[in-house]
Coordinates of N, CA, C and O in Angstrom, one line a residue:
M1 N -13.1 -23.2 66.0 CA -11.8 -23.8 65.1 C -11.3 -25.1 65.9 O -10.9 -25.0 67.2
G2 N -11.1 -26.1 64.8 CA -10.1 -27.2 65.8 C -8.8 -27.1 66.1 O -8.6 -26.2 65.5
A3 N -8.4 -28.1 66.7 CA -6.8 -28.2 67.1 C -5.9 -27.9 65.7 O -5.2 -27.4 65.5
I4 N -6.3 -28.8 64.6 CA -5.5 -29.1 63.4 C -6.1 -27.9 62.5 O -4.5 -27.4 61.7
E5 N -6.9 -27.2 62.5 CA -6.9 -25.8 61.9 C -6.2 -24.8 62.5 O -5.4 -23.9 61.8
L6 N -6.3 -24.6 63.9 CA -5.4 -23.5 64.2 C -3.6 -23.9 64.4 O -3.4 -22.9 63.8
I7 N -3.5 -25.3 64.0 CA -2.0 -25.2 64.2 C -1.6 -25.3 62.7 O -0.8 -24.3 62.6
K8 N -2.6 -25.3 61.8 CA -2.7 -25.0 60.5 C -2.6 -23.2 60.3 O -1.5 -22.8 59.6
S9 N -3.1 -22.7 60.9 CA -3.0 -21.2 60.8 C -1.7 -20.7 61.5 O -1.2 -19.6 61.0
D10 N -1.1 -21.1 62.7 CA 0.1 -21.0 63.0 C 1.2 -21.2 62.0 O 2.3 -20.3 62.3
L11 N 0.9 -22.3 61.9 CA 2.3 -23.0 60.6 C 2.2 -21.9 59.4 O 3.2 -21.3 59.2
F12 N 1.1 -21.3 58.9 CA 1.0 -20.2 57.8 C 1.6 -19.3 58.3 O 2.3 -18.4 57.5
R13 N 1.5 -18.9 59.5 CA 2.2 -17.5 60.2 C 3.8 -17.6 60.2 O 4.5 -16.7 59.6
Y14 N 4.3 -18.8 60.4 CA 5.9 -19.0 60.4 C 6.2 -19.7 58.9 O 7.4 -19.0 58.4
A15 N 5.2 -20.3 58.0 CA 6.2 -20.8 56.8 C 5.7 -20.2 55.8 O 5.9 -20.6 54.1
G16 N 4.2 -19.6 55.8 CA 3.5 -19.1 54.6 C 2.9 -20.0 53.5 O 2.2 -20.0 52.9
T17 N 2.9 -21.1 54.4 CA 2.1 -22.4 53.4 C 1.7 -23.3 54.8 O 2.3 -23.3 56.0
A18 N 0.9 -24.4 54.5 CA 0.7 -24.6 55.5 C 0.4 -26.8 55.0 O -0.4 -27.6 55.1
S19 N 1.5 -26.7 54.3 CA 1.9 -28.2 54.1 C 2.6 -29.2 54.9 O 2.9 -28.8 56.0
S20 N 2.4 -30.6 54.8 CA 2.9 -31.7 55.9 C 4.3 -31.5 55.9 O 5.0 -31.5 56.7
K21 N 5.2 -31.1 54.6 CA 6.2 -31.3 54.8 C 6.7 -30.0 55.1 O 7.8 -30.2 56.2
E22 N 6.1 -28.9 54.8 CA 6.6 -27.8 55.8 C 6.5 -27.8 57.5 O 7.0 -27.3 58.0
F23 N 4.9 -28.4 57.5 CA 5.1 -28.8 58.9 C 6.0 -29.4 59.9 O 6.8 -28.6 60.6
F24 N 6.7 -30.6 59.1 CA 7.9 -30.9 59.8 C 9.2 -30.3 60.0 O 10.1 -30.2 60.8
K25 N 9.1 -29.6 58.9 CA 10.4 -28.7 58.8 C 10.4 -27.5 59.6 O 11.4 -27.1 60.6
T26 N 9.3 -26.8 59.9 CA 9.0 -25.6 60.6 C 8.9 -26.6 62.3 O 9.9 -25.5 62.7
Y27 N 8.5 -27.4 62.1 CA 8.3 -28.1 63.9 C 10.0 -28.2 64.2 O 10.0 -28.0 65.3
A28 N 10.9 -28.9 63.2 CA 12.7 -28.9 63.9 C 12.9 -28.0 64.0 O 13.7 -27.8 64.5
K29 N 12.6 -26.9 63.3 CA 13.3 -25.8 63.6 C 12.8 -24.6 64.3 O 13.6 -23.9 64.8
E30 N 11.5 -24.2 64.4 CA 11.1 -23.2 65.0 C 10.4 -23.4 66.5 O 9.7 -24.3 66.5
A31 N 11.2 -22.9 67.8 CA 10.8 -23.5 68.9 C 9.2 -22.9 69.2 O 8.8 -23.4 69.8
G32 N 9.1 -21.5 68.8 CA 8.0 -20.9 68.9 C 6.6 -21.9 68.2 O 5.5 -21.9 69.1
F33 N 7.0 -22.7 67.0 CA 6.3 -23.4 66.0 C 5.9 -24.4 67.3 O 4.9 -24.8 67.4
R34 N 6.9 -25.2 68.0 CA 6.6 -26.6 68.6 C 5.8 -25.9 69.9 O 5.3 -26.6 70.1
F35 N 6.1 -24.7 70.5 CA 5.1 -24.3 71.6 C 3.6 -24.6 70.9 O 2.9 -25.0 71.7
S36 N 3.3 -23.8 69.7 CA 2.4 -23.9 69.5 C 1.5 -24.8 69.4 O 0.1 -24.9 69.6
V37 N 2.3 -26.0 68.8 CA 1.7 -27.4 68.4 C 1.2 -28.0 69.6 O 0.3 -28.3 70.0
A38 N 2.0 -28.1 70.8 CA 2.0 -28.4 72.1 C 0.6 -27.8 72.7 O -0.2 -28.4 73.4
F39 N 0.7 -26.5 72.7 CA -0.3 -25.7 73.1 C -2.0 -26.0 72.5 O -2.5 -26.4 73.1
R40 N -2.0 -26.4 70.9 CA -3.2 -26.3 70.6 C -3.5 -27.7 70.8 O -5.1 -28.1 71.0
L41 N -2.6 -29.1 71.1 CA -3.3 -30.3 71.2 C -3.4 -30.4 72.6 O -4.1 -31.1 72.7
V42 N -2.7 -30.0 73.4 CA -2.7 -30.0 74.8 C -4.3 -29.6 75.3 O -4.9 -30.2 76.2
N43 N -4.9 -28.4 74.7 CA -6.1 -28.0 74.7 C -7.3 -28.6 73.9 O -8.6 -28.0 73.6
A44 N -6.7 -29.8 73.2 CA -7.9 -30.6 72.3 C -8.7 -31.0 72.8 O -8.5 -31.4 74.2
G45 N -9.3 -32.1 72.4 CA -10.2 -33.3 72.8 C -9.3 -34.8 72.4 O -8.6 -34.8 71.2
G46 N -10.0 -35.7 72.9 CA -9.7 -37.2 72.2 C -7.7 -37.3 72.4 O -7.4 -37.2 73.2
A47 N -7.7 -38.4 71.2 CA -6.4 -38.8 71.2 C -5.6 -37.5 70.9 O -4.3 -37.3 71.1
L48 N -6.0 -36.6 70.3 CA -4.6 -35.4 70.3 C -4.6 -34.6 71.7 O -3.5 -34.0 71.5
K49 N -5.2 -34.7 72.1 CA -5.2 -34.2 73.7 C -4.1 -35.3 74.7 O -3.4 -34.6 75.2
L50 N -3.9 -36.3 74.2 CA -3.1 -36.9 74.9 C -1.9 -37.4 74.3 O -0.3 -36.8 75.0
L51 N -1.6 -36.9 73.3 CA -0.4 -36.5 72.1 C 0.1 -34.9 72.7 O 1.5 -34.8 73.4
G52 N -0.7 -34.2 72.8 CA -0.2 -32.8 73.2 C -0.4 -32.8 74.8 O 0.7 -31.8 74.9
A53 N -0.7 -33.7 75.5 CA -0.2 -33.9 77.0 C 1.6 -34.4 77.1 O 2.0 -33.4 77.8
I54 N 1.9 -35.1 75.8 CA 3.0 -35.4 76.0 C 4.2 -34.5 75.2 O 5.2 -34.2 75.9
L55 N 3.5 -33.8 74.3 CA 4.5 -32.6 73.7 C 4.6 -31.4 75.0 O 5.5 -30.9 74.8
W56 N 3.6 -31.3 75.5 CA 3.5 -30.2 76.7 C 4.4 -30.6 77.7 O 5.1 -29.5 78.0
K57 N 4.7 -31.6 78.3 CA 5.8 -32.1 78.8 C 7.1 -32.2 78.7 O 8.3 -31.7 79.4
L58 N 6.9 -32.1 77.3 CA 8.3 -32.2 76.9 C 8.9 -30.8 76.4 O 10.2 -30.6 76.0
R59 N 8.1 -30.1 76.3 CA 8.5 -28.5 75.7 C 9.5 -27.9 76.8 O 9.6 -28.2 77.8
N60 N 10.2 -26.8 76.3 CA 11.1 -25.9 77.4 C 10.4 -25.1 78.1 O 10.2 -23.9 77.4
H61 N 10.1 -25.5 79.5 CA 9.4 -24.6 80.4 C 10.1 -22.8 80.4 O 9.6 -22.3 80.5
Q62 N 11.3 -23.0 80.4 CA 12.2 -22.1 80.6 C 11.8 -20.6 79.4 O 12.2 -19.5 80.0
Q63 N 11.7 -21.5 78.0 CA 11.5 -20.3 76.7 C 10.5 -19.6 76.8 O 10.6 -18.4 76.5
I64 N 9.2 -20.2 77.1 CA 8.0 -20.0 76.7 C 7.1 -20.0 78.0 O 6.9 -21.6 77.9
Q65 N 6.8 -19.7 78.8 CA 5.7 -19.5 79.7 C 4.2 -18.9 79.5 O 4.2 -17.9 79.9
I66 N 3.7 -19.9 79.0 CA 2.4 -19.4 78.9 C 1.6 -21.0 79.4 O 1.9 -21.6 78.6
L67 N 0.5 -20.4 80.4 CA -0.2 -21.7 80.9 C -1.2 -22.1 79.6 O -1.9 -21.2 78.8
R68 N -1.8 -23.3 79.9 CA -2.5 -24.0 79.1 C -4.0 -23.4 78.9 O -4.7 -23.0 78.0
K69 N -4.4 -22.6 80.2 CA -5.9 -21.9 80.0 C -5.7 -20.7 79.4 O -6.8 -20.1 79.2
T70 N -4.2 -19.9 79.0 CA -4.5 -18.9 78.0 C -5.4 -18.9 76.9 O -5.0 -19.9 76.4
K71 N -6.4 -17.9 76.9 CA -6.6 -18.0 75.5 C -6.1 -17.5 74.4 O -5.7 -15.9 74.4
I72 N -6.1 -18.0 73.4 CA -5.1 -17.5 72.3 C -6.0 -17.7 70.8 O -6.0 -19.1 70.6
G73 N -6.0 -16.6 70.1 CA -6.5 -16.9 68.9 C -5.8 -18.0 67.9 O -4.7 -18.3 68.2
Y74 N -6.2 -17.8 66.7 CA -5.6 -18.6 65.7 C -4.3 -17.8 65.0 O -4.2 -16.4 65.5
G75 N -3.4 -18.1 64.4 CA -2.3 -17.4 64.0 C -1.2 -17.0 65.0 O -0.6 -16.0 64.6
L76 N -0.5 -17.7 66.0 CA 0.2 -17.1 66.9 C 1.3 -17.0 66.1 O 2.0 -18.3 65.7
Y77 N 2.3 -16.1 66.5 CA 3.9 -16.1 66.0 C 4.5 -15.5 67.0 O 4.5 -14.7 67.6
I78 N 5.7 -16.9 67.5 CA 6.6 -16.2 68.5 C 7.8 -16.1 67.8 O 8.4 -17.0 67.7
S79 N 9.0 -15.1 67.7 CA 9.7 -15.2 67.0 C 10.8 -15.4 68.2 O 11.0 -14.8 69.3
H80 N 11.9 -15.9 67.4 CA 13.2 -16.3 68.2 C 12.9 -17.4 69.4 O 13.7 -17.6 70.2
G81 N 11.6 -18.0 69.2 CA 11.5 -19.0 70.1 C 11.6 -18.6 71.8 O 11.3 -19.0 72.6
G82 N 11.4 -17.2 72.1 CA 11.2 -16.7 73.0 C 12.5 -15.9 73.7 O 13.0 -15.8 72.8
P83 N 12.6 -15.9 74.9 CA 11.6 -16.1 75.9 C 10.4 -15.1 76.1 O 10.9 -14.1 75.4
V84 N 9.4 -15.8 76.7 CA 7.9 -15.0 76.3 C 6.8 -15.5 77.5 O 7.4 -16.5 78.0
V85 N 6.7 -14.4 78.7 CA 6.0 -14.8 79.8 C 4.9 -14.1 80.0 O 4.8 -12.9 79.5
V86 N 3.9 -15.0 79.9 CA 2.3 -14.3 79.7 C 1.7 -14.7 81.1 O 1.5 -16.0 81.4
N87 N 0.9 -14.0 81.5 CA -0.2 -14.0 82.6 C -1.0 -15.2 82.2 O -1.4 -14.8 80.9
P88 N -1.7 -16.0 82.7 CA -2.8 -16.9 82.1 C -3.9 -16.1 81.9 O -4.7 -16.7 81.3
S89 N -4.2 -15.1 82.9 CA -5.2 -14.0 82.4 C -5.6 -13.3 81.3 O -6.4 -12.9 81.0
T90 N -4.4 -13.6 80.5 CA -4.4 -12.7 79.5 C -5.1 -13.5 78.4 O -5.2 -14.5 78.2
V91 N -5.7 -12.6 77.4 CA -6.5 -12.9 76.2 C -5.9 -12.2 74.9 O -5.5 -11.0 74.7
I92 N -5.1 -13.5 74.2 CA -4.4 -12.5 72.9 C -5.4 -13.4 71.7 O -5.7 -14.2 71.6
G93 N -5.6 -12.1 71.0 CA -6.2 -12.2 69.6 C -5.4 -12.7 68.6 O -4.6 -13.8 68.8
N94 N -6.4 -12.8 66.9 CA -5.8 -13.4 66.3 C -4.4 -12.9 65.6 O -4.4 -11.9 65.5
N95 N -3.7 -14.0 64.9 CA -2.6 -13.6 63.8 C -1.7 -12.6 65.4 O -1.0 -11.3 64.3
C96 N -1.6 -12.7 66.3 CA -0.2 -11.8 66.8 C 1.0 -12.1 66.8 O 1.2 -13.4 66.4
N97 N 1.9 -11.2 67.1 CA 3.4 -11.4 66.9 C 3.9 -11.1 68.3 O 4.3 -10.1 68.2
F98 N 4.8 -12.2 68.9 CA 5.4 -11.8 69.7 C 7.0 -12.1 69.5 O 7.2 -12.8 69.3
S99 N 7.2 -11.2 70.0 CA 9.3 -11.0 69.9 C 9.9 -11.5 70.9 O 9.1 -12.0 71.8
Q100 N 11.0 -11.8 71.0 CA 11.5 -12.0 72.4 C 11.6 -11.4 73.2 O 11.7 -10.3 73.2
F101 N 11.9 -12.0 74.7 CA 11.7 -11.2 75.7 C 10.7 -10.4 76.0 O 10.6 -9.3 76.7
V102 N 9.3 -10.8 75.7 CA 7.9 -10.0 75.9 C 7.6 -10.5 77.2 O 7.4 -12.0 77.6
T103 N 7.1 -9.8 78.1 CA 6.3 -10.3 79.4 C 5.1 -9.7 79.2 O 5.0 -8.4 79.2
I104 N 3.7 -10.2 79.7 CA 2.8 -9.6 79.9 C 2.1 -10.1 81.3 O 2.0 -11.4 81.5
G105 N 2.2 -9.1 82.1 CA 1.9 -9.7 83.6 C 0.7 -8.8 84.5 O 0.5 -7.8 83.8
S106 N 0.8 -9.5 85.7 CA -0.5 -8.8 86.6 C -0.2 -9.1 87.8 O 0.3 -10.1 88.2
N107 N -0.3 -8.0 88.6 CA 0.2 -8.1 90.0 C -1.5 -8.2 90.7 O -1.9 -8.7 91.9
E108 N -2.8 -7.5 89.9 CA -4.1 -7.8 90.7 C -4.6 -8.8 90.1 O -6.3 -8.5 90.4
G109 N -4.3 -9.5 88.8 CA -5.3 -10.5 88.6 C -5.7 -10.8 87.3 O -5.8 -11.7 86.9
K110 N -6.0 -9.6 86.7 CA -6.3 -9.4 85.5 C -5.3 -8.6 84.3 O -5.0 -7.5 85.0
A111 N -4.6 -9.6 83.3 CA -3.7 -9.3 82.6 C -4.6 -8.8 81.6 O -5.8 -8.3 81.5
A112 N -3.8 -8.3 80.5 CA -3.9 -7.8 79.4 C -5.1 -8.2 78.3 O -4.9 -9.4 78.4
V113 N -5.6 -7.5 77.3 CA -6.4 -8.2 76.1 C -5.3 -7.6 75.0 O -5.5 -6.2 74.8
I114 N -5.1 -8.4 74.3 CA -4.4 -8.0 73.1 C -5.4 -8.6 71.8 O -6.0 -9.8 71.5
G115 N -5.3 -7.2 71.1 CA -6.6 -7.5 69.8 C -5.9 -8.1 69.0 O -4.9 -9.2 68.9
D116 N -6.4 -8.3 67.7 CA -6.4 -9.2 66.5 C -4.9 -8.0 65.9 O -4.7 -7.1 65.8
N117 N -4.1 -9.0 64.9 CA -3.2 -8.6 64.1 C -2.2 -7.9 65.0 O -1.9 -6.4 64.2
V118 N -1.6 -7.9 66.3 CA -1.2 -7.1 66.8 C 0.6 -7.4 67.0 O 1.0 -8.9 66.9
Y119 N 1.6 -6.4 66.6 CA 3.0 -7.0 66.9 C 3.7 -6.5 68.1 O 3.1 -5.1 68.1
I120 N 4.0 -7.2 68.7 CA 4.6 -6.6 70.1 C 6.3 -6.7 69.8 O 6.8 -7.9 69.9
G121 N 6.9 -5.7 69.8 CA 8.5 -5.8 69.7 C 9.1 -6.5 71.0 O 8.9 -6.9 72.0
P122 N 10.5 -6.5 70.7 CA 11.6 -7.2 71.8 C 11.5 -6.5 73.2 O 11.3 -4.8 73.1
N123 N 11.6 -7.1 74.3 CA 11.9 -6.5 75.4 C 10.7 -5.5 75.9 O 11.0 -4.4 76.4
T124 N 9.4 -6.0 75.4 CA 8.3 -5.4 75.8 C 7.7 -5.9 77.0 O 7.5 -7.0 77.6
C125 N 7.2 -4.8 78.2 CA 6.5 -5.2 79.2 C 5.2 -4.5 79.0 O 5.0 -3.6 78.8
I126 N 4.2 -5.7 79.4 CA 2.5 -5.3 79.2 C 2.2 -5.5 80.5 O 2.2 -6.5 80.9
V127 N 2.2 -4.3 81.2 CA 1.6 -4.4 82.5 C 0.2 -4.3 83.0 O -0.8 -2.9 82.6
E128 N -0.4 -5.6 84.1 CA -2.0 -5.2 84.3 C -2.7 -5.2 83.3 O -2.7 -5.4 82.1
D129 N -4.1 -4.6 83.5 CA -5.3 -4.9 82.8 C -5.3 -3.6 81.8 O -6.1 -2.6 81.9
V130 N -4.6 -3.7 80.7 CA -4.6 -2.5 79.5 C -5.4 -3.3 78.2 O -5.3 -4.8 78.4
C131 N -5.7 -2.9 77.5 CA -6.2 -3.5 76.5 C -5.7 -2.9 75.2 O -5.3 -1.6 74.8
I132 N -4.8 -3.7 74.4 CA -4.0 -3.4 72.9 C -4.9 -3.7 71.9 O -5.4 -5.0 71.6
G133 N -5.4 -2.4 71.0 CA -6.6 -2.6 70.0 C -6.0 -3.4 68.4 O -4.5 -3.6 68.8
D134 N -7.1 -3.9 68.3 CA -6.5 -4.7 67.0 C -5.3 -3.6 66.1 O -5.5 -2.5 65.8
N135 N -4.6 -4.2 65.2 CA -3.5 -3.7 63.9 C -2.8 -2.6 65.0 O -2.3 -2.2 64.1
A136 N -2.5 -2.9 66.0 CA -1.6 -2.1 67.0 C 0.0 -2.8 67.0 O 0.2 -3.8 66.4
T137 N 0.9 -2.0 66.8 CA 2.2 -1.9 67.0 C 2.9 -1.3 68.1 O 2.8 -0.5 68.3
I138 N 3.5 -2.3 68.9 CA 4.2 -1.9 70.3 C 5.8 -2.0 69.8 O 6.4 -3.0 69.5
G139 N 6.2 -0.8 70.3 CA 8.1 -0.9 69.7 C 8.7 -1.8 70.6 O 8.5 -2.0 71.7
A140 N 10.5 -1.6 70.4 CA 11.2 -2.4 71.3 C 11.3 -1.7 72.6 O 11.0 -0.6 72.5
G141 N 11.4 -2.3 73.7 CA 11.8 -1.7 74.9 C 10.7 -1.0 75.4 O 10.7 -0.4 76.4
S142 N 9.6 -1.2 74.9 CA 8.5 -0.5 75.6 C 7.7 -0.9 76.7 O 8.0 -2.5 77.5
V143 N 6.9 0.0 77.6 CA 6.7 -0.5 78.8 C 4.9 0.3 78.6 O 4.8 1.2 78.8
V144 N 4.2 -0.8 78.6 CA 2.6 -0.7 78.4 C 2.2 -0.6 79.7 O 1.6 -1.6 80.0
T145 N 1.5 0.4 80.1 CA 0.5 0.4 81.6 C -0.7 1.0 81.4 O -1.6 1.4 82.0
K146 N -1.0 1.5 79.7 CA -2.4 2.3 79.5 C -2.9 1.7 78.4 O -2.1 1.0 77.6
D147 N -4.5 2.0 78.0 CA -4.6 1.0 76.7 C -4.0 2.0 75.2 O -3.7 3.3 75.5
I148 N -3.7 1.0 74.5 CA -3.3 1.5 73.1 C -4.5 1.1 72.1 O -5.1 0.1 71.7
P149 N -4.9 2.3 71.8 CA -6.2 2.0 70.5 C -5.9 1.3 69.8 O -4.7 1.1 69.0
S150 N -6.6 1.0 68.7 CA -6.8 0.3 67.5 C -5.7 1.0 66.3 O -5.9 2.0 66.5
N151 N -4.8 0.6 65.5 CA -4.7 1.0 64.4 C -3.4 2.1 65.0 O -3.0 2.9 64.3
A152 N -2.5 1.8 66.1 CA -1.7 3.0 66.7 C -0.5 1.9 66.6 O 0.0 0.7 66.8
T153 N 0.3 3.2 66.4 CA 1.9 2.6 66.9 C 2.6 3.2 68.4 O 2.3 4.3 68.1
A154 N 2.6 2.4 69.1 CA 3.2 3.3 70.6 C 4.8 2.8 70.4 O 4.9 1.7 70.5
A155 N 5.3 3.4 71.6 CA 6.5 2.7 72.1 C 6.9 4.0 73.1 O 6.5 4.7 73.2
G156 N 8.3 3.0 74.0 CA 8.6 4.3 75.0 C 8.4 3.5 76.4 O 7.6 2.5 76.6
N157 N 9.2 4.2 77.3 CA 9.0 3.7 78.6 C 8.3 5.1 79.2 O 9.2 6.1 79.7
Y158 N 7.0 5.3 79.5 CA 5.7 4.5 79.4 C 5.6 4.9 78.1 O 6.0 6.1 77.6
A159 N 4.9 3.8 77.3 CA 4.6 4.0 75.9 C 3.6 4.9 75.4 O 2.6 5.0 76.2
K160 N 3.8 5.5 74.8 CA 2.9 6.6 74.2 C 2.6 6.4 72.9 O 3.6 5.8 72.1
V161 N 1.6 6.6 72.4 CA 1.0 6.6 71.2 C 1.9 7.6 70.3 O 1.7 8.8 70.4
L162 N 2.5 7.3 69.3 CA 3.7 7.9 68.2 C 2.8 8.3 67.1 O 2.5 9.4 66.2
N163 N 1.6 7.5 66.4 CA 0.9 7.8 65.1 C 0.2 6.8 64.8 O -0.2 5.8 65.8
F164 N -0.9 7.0 63.8 CA -1.8 5.8 63.5 C -1.8 5.3 62.3 O -1.4 6.0 61.5
N165 N -1.9 4.3 61.7 CA -2.0 3.8 60.5 C -0.9 3.7 59.8 O -0.7 4.2 58.7
N166 N 0.3 3.7 60.5 CA 1.7 3.7 59.9 C 2.8 3.1 61.1 O 3.6 3.8 61.5
P167 N 2.4 1.7 61.0 CA 3.4 0.7 61.8 C 4.8 0.8 61.5 O 5.2 1.3 60.5

């Protein structure tokens, strides 16, 4: 997928449409979307990369700390504009939703792998090399230190699976 298609997929997550009018409206209003645009363009090629480099320098480094080399699938949604801190070795799947005050980190070098269609609630910490399966929901205030299977809802400190197929 090219940078423009990735931006359109991110825009659709924010606005429910990918029109140019909605792009400008959402870009002006949503800090998370502004980050997504800069991230997608700075990792593109050609003239788009130059525009991306400018937008990357202008972004608010205090609110969303995700490095350029982080692997992120299409349809990223960062609610409330952060703050979000993500270790660069994290792999984020498609259509993921990060709420405010999410931290994904590692002291050992390899951080989490987040599956597709994952919702991560506010004030959540995901620690070390864990795998969060597809369609998982992580409740607010959770500390995730072990793998969470696909289609599971988990919450708590330390996060435990509460149920399956019922987010």
